[in-house]
Coordinates of C-alpha atoms in Angstrom, one line a residue:
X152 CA 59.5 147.9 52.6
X153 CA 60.5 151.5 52.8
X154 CA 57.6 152.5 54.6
X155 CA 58.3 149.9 57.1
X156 CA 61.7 151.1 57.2
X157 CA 61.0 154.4 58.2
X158 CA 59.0 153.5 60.7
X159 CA 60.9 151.9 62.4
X160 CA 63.7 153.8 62.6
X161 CA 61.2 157.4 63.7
X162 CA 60.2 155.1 66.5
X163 CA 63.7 154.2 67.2
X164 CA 65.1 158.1 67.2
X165 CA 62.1 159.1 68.6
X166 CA 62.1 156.9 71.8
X167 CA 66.1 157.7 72.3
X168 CA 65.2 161.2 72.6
X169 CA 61.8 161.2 74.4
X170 CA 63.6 158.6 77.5
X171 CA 66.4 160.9 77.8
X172 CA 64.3 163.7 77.8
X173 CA 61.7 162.4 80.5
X174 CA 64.7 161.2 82.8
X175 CA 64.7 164.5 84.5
X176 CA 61.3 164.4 85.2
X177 CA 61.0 161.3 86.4
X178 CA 63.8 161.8 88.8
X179 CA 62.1 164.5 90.2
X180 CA 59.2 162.7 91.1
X181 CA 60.8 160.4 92.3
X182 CA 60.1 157.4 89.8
X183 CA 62.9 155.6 90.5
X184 CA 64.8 152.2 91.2
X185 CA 67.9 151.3 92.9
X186 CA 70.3 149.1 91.3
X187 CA 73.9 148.3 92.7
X188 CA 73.8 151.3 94.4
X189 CA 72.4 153.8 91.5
X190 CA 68.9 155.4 91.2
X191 CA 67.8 154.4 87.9
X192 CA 64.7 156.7 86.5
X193 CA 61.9 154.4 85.0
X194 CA 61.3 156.8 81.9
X195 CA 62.4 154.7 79.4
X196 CA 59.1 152.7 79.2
X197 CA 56.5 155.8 79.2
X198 CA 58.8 156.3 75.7
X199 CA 58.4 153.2 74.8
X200 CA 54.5 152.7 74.6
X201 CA 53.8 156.5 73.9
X202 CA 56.3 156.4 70.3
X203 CA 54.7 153.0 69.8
X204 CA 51.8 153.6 69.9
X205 CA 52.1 157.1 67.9
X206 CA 53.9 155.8 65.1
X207 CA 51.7 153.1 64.8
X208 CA 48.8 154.9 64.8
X209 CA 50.4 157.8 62.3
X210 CA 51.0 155.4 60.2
X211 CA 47.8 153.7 60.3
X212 CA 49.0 150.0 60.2
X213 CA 46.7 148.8 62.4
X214 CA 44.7 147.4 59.3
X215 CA 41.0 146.0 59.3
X216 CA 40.8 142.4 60.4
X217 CA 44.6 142.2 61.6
X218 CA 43.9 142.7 65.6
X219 CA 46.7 145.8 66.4
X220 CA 43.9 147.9 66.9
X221 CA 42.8 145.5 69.3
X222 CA 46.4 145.1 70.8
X223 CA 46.8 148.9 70.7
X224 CA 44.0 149.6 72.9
X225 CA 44.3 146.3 75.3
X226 CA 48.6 147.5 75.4
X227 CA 47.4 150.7 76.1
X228 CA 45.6 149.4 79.1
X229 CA 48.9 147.1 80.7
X230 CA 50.5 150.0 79.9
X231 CA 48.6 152.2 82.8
X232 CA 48.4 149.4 84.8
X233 CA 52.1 149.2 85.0
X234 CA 52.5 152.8 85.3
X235 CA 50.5 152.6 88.2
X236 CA 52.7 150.1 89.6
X237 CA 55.7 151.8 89.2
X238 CA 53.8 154.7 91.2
X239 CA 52.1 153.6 93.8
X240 CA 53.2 149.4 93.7
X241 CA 49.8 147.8 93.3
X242 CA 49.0 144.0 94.4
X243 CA 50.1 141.6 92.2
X244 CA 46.8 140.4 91.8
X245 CA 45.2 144.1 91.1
X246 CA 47.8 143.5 88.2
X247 CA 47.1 140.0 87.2
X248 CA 43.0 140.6 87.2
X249 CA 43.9 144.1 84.9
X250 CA 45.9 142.1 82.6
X251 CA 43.8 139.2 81.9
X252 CA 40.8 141.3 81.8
X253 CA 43.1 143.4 78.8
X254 CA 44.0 139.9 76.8
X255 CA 41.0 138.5 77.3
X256 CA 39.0 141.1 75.2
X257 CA 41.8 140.4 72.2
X258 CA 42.0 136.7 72.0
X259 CA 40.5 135.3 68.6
X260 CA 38.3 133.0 69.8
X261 CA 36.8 132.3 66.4
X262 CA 39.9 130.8 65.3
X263 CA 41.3 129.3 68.5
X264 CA 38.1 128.1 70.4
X265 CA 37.5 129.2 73.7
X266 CA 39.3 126.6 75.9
X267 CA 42.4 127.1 74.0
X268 CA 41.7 130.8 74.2
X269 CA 41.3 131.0 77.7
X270 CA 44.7 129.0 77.6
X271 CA 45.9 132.3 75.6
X272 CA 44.6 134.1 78.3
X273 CA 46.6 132.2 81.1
X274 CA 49.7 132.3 78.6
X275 CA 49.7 136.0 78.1
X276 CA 49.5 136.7 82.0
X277 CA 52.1 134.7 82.9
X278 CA 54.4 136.6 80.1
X279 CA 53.5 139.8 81.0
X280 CA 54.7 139.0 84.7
X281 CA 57.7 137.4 83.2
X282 CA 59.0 140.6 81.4
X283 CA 58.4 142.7 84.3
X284 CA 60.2 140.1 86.2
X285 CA 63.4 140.6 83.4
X286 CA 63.2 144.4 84.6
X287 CA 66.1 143.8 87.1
X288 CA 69.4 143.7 84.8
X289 CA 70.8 146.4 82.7
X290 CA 69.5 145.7 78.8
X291 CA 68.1 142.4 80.0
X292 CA 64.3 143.4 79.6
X293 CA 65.4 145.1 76.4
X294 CA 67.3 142.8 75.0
X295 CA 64.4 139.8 75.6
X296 CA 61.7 142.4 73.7
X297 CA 63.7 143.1 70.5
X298 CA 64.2 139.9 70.2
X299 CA 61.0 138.6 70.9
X300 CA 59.2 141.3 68.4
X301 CA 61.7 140.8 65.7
X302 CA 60.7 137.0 66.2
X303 CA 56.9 137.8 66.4
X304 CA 57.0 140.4 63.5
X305 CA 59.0 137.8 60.9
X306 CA 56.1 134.7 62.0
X307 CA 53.6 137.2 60.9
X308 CA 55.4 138.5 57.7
X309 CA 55.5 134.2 56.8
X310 CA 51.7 134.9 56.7
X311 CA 51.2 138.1 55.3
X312 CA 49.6 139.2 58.5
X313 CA 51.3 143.0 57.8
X314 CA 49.4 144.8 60.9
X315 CA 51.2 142.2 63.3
X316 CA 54.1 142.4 61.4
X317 CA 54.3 146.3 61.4
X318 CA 53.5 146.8 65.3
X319 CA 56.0 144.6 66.3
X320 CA 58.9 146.0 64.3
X321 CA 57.7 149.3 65.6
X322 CA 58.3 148.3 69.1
X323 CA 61.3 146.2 68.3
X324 CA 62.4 149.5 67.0
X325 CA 61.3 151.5 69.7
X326 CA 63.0 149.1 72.8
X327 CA 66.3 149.4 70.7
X328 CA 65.9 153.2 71.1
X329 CA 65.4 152.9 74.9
X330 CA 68.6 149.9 74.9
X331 CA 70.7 152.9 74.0
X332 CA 70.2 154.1 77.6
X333 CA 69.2 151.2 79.6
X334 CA 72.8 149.4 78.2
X335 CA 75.5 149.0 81.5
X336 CA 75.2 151.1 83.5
X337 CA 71.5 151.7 82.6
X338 CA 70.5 156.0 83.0
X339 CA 66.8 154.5 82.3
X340 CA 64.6 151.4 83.3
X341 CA 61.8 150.3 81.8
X342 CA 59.3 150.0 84.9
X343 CA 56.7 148.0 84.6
X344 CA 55.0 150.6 82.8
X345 CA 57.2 149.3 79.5
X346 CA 58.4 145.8 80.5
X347 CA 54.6 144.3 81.1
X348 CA 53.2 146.1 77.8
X349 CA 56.3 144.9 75.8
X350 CA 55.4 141.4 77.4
X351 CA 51.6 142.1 76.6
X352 CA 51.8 143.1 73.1
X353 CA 54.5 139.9 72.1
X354 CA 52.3 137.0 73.7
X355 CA 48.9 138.8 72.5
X356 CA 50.7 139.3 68.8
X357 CA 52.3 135.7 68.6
X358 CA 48.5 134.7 69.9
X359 CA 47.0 136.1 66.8
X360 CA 49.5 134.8 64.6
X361 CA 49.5 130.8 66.2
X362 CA 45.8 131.3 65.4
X363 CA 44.2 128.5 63.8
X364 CA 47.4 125.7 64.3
X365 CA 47.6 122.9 66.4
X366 CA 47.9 123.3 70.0
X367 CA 50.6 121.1 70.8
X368 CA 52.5 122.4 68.3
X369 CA 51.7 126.2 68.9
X370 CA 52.6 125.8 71.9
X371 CA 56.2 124.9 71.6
X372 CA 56.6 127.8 68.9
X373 CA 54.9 130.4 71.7
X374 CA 57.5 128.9 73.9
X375 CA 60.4 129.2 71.9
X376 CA 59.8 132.9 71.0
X377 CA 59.4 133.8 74.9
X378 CA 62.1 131.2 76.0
X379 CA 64.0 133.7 78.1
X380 CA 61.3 135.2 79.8
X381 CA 60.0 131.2 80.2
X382 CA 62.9 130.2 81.5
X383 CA 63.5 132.9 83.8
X384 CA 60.2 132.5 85.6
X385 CA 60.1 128.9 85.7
X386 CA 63.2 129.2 87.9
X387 CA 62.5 131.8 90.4
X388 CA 59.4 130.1 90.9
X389 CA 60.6 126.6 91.4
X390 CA 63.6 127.5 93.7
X391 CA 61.5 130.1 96.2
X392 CA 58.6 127.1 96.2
X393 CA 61.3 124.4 97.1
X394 CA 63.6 126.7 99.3
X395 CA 59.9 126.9 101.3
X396 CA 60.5 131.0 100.3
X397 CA 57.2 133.1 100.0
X398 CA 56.6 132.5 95.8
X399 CA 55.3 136.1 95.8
X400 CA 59.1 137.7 97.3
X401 CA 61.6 139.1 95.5
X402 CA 64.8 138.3 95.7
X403 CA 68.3 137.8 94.0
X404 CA 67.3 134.5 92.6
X405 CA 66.8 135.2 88.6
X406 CA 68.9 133.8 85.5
X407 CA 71.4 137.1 85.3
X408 CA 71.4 136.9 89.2
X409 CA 72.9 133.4 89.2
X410 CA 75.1 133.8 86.5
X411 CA 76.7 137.3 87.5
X412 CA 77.8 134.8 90.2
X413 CA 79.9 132.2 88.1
X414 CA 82.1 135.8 87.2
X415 CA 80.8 136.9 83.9
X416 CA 80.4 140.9 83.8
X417 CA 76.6 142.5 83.5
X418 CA 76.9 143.2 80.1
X419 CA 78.5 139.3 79.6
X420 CA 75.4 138.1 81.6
X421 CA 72.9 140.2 79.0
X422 CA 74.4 139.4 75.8
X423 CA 75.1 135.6 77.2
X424 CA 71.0 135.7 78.2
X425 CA 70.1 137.6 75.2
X426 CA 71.8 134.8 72.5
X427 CA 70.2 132.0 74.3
X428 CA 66.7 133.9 73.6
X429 CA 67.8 134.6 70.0
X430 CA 68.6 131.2 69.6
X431 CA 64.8 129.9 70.6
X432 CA 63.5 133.0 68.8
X433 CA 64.9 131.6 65.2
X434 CA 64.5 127.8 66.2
X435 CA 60.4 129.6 66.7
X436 CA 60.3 130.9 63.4
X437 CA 61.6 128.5 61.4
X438 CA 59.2 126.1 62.9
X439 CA 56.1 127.9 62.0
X440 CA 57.6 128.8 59.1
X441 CA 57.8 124.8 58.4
X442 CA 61.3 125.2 58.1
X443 CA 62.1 123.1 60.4
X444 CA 60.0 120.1 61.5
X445 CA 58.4 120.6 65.4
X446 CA 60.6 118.3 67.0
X447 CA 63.3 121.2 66.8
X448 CA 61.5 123.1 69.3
X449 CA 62.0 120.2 71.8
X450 CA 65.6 121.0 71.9
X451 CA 64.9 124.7 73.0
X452 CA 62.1 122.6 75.8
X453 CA 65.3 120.7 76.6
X454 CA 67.9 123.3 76.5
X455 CA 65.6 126.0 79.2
X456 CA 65.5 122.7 81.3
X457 CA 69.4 122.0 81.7
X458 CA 69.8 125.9 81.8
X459 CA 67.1 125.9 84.9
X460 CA 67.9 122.9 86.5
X461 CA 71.8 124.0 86.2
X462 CA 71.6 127.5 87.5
X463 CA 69.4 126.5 90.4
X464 CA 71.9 124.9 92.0
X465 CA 74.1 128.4 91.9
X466 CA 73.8 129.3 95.4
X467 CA 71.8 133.4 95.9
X468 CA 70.2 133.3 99.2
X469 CA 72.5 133.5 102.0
X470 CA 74.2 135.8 100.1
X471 CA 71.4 138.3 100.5
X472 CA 72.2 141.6 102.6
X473 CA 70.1 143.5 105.3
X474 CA 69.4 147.1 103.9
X475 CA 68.1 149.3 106.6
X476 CA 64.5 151.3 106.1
X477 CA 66.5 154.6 105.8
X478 CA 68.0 153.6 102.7
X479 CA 65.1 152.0 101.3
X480 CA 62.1 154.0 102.0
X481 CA 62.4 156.7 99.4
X482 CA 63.1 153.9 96.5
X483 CA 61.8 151.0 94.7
X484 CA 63.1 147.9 94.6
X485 CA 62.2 144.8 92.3
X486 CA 64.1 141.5 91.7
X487 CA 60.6 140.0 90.1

């Protein structure tokens, strides 16, 4: 428990200090975002994966038989891939291929079967794009991986699986650290770099632990510990597919986007988000815990589909401004 403990809280002091200490840097070349106006760095998640992945390592958690070495190495690998992205902005399907080549060599197909873990597969992908895709609010991104780590590493601790359980509080631990400067008004982003491996690593962990149960009801539980990210993606897709918008274009169009316009303030809109994904995360737990029975994780199906079908009626595209080349040419920009 100490150990743990310790852990955790090196990786959160370390990644603090290593984001605000690569922010220079990374304005310099140039690694940056704009938001509302502000050029956001995207150091914060180079400190995320490199104090993850130390700590984790130093510590030598990644125990025989428990798949975080696996996970290390296949996170490591997102993790380039998204640092590429936030470099040069590669195709979305140079991205995809990358990432599902990455889960694919980690999925336990001895204990799911290989139709269901190809399904993993698919899953994973999709929940890697949705992080990235959370990358657009201040602490939104964040706020979605703590919680979804926190609710990977206590299913795994329910089953003693202590390798799963250790990497995920690590990297709960370390996207705390980075919160503390990607809170309103964010100094750091996480970049693809650290949104798609924090994405990565959660489906690919909670895919280890769901191992071996039913599908039906593994599903709901993968679900409910990624409702936010879900959620989020299910409604940018469905709105740009029936506003006859290119699916692939990003735009103001997200969860935080649609409620920032019903008047709560950005850090409203992130803690609002961030309670709704808490809320699935421990209705998750408790069901594979058998806490709960599995028609619980129903209500979280049915509470992402009022949320969705609600907020897409909140109008965001003739909203949307011009910005002129000039002023975006030196900068990136991503809704999702």
């Amino acid at each position: 428990m100490l150990y743990g403990i310790a852990a955790a809280a090196t990786a959160l002091l370390l990644t603090a200090l290593l984001a605000a200490a690569l922010r220079t840097p990374a304005l310099r070349l140039r690694l940056v975002e704009r938001r509302r106006q502000r050029e956001v760095p995207l150091s914060g998640g180079v400190a995320v994966v490199v104090v993850t992945g130390a700590v984790v390592v130093v510590k030598d958690w990644g125990t025989a038989g428990s798949g975080t070495g696996g996970l290390l190495v296949a996170g490591g690998v997102v993790a380039l891939l998204g640092l590429a992205d936030d470099v040069w902005r590669l195709r979305r399907r140079v991205l995809a291929a990358g990432t599902a080549v990455a889960a694919a060599c980690v999925v336990p197909y001895g204990e799911t079967g290989v139709v269901p873990g190809l399904l993993a597969v698919a899953w994973a992908v999709g929940v890697t794009f949705a992080f990235r895709g959370l990358d657009h609010a201040d602490g939104l991104a964040g706020t979605a991986g703590v919680v979804g780590a926190f609710g990977v590493a206590a299913c795994a601790a329910v089953d003693v699986l202590d390798g799963v359980a250790g990497l995920m509080s690590v990297l709960a631990a370390a996207l705390t650290g980075f919160l503390l400067h990607n809170w309103h008004p964010a100094r750091v982003g996480l970049g693809s770099c650290g949104s798609m491996t924090a994405g990565f690593v959660i489906a690919l962990g909670l895919v280890h632990v769901r191992a071996g149960f039913g599908l039906a009801e593994s599903a709901g539980v993968l679900f409910a510990l990624t409702a936010l990210a879900s959620a989020d993606a299910v409604l940018v897709l469905l709105t740009r597919r029936l506003g006859g918008r290119p699916v692939l274009r990003s735009g103001p169009d997200h969860l935080a986007h649609r409620l920032r316009r019903l008047g709560p303030t950005v850090p409203g809109v992130t803690l609002l988000l961030g309670l709704a994904a808490l809320s699935g995360a421990v209705v998750g737990v408790l069901a594979h815990a058998e806490r709960v029975g599995s028609d619980a994780l129903w209500w979280v199906a049915g509470g992402a589909v009022v949320v969705v079908s609600s907020l897409s009626r909140v109008p965001v595209y003739a909203a949307r401004r011009s910005v002129s080349p000039q002023v975006r040419a030196p900068l990136r920009v991503r809704n999702g």
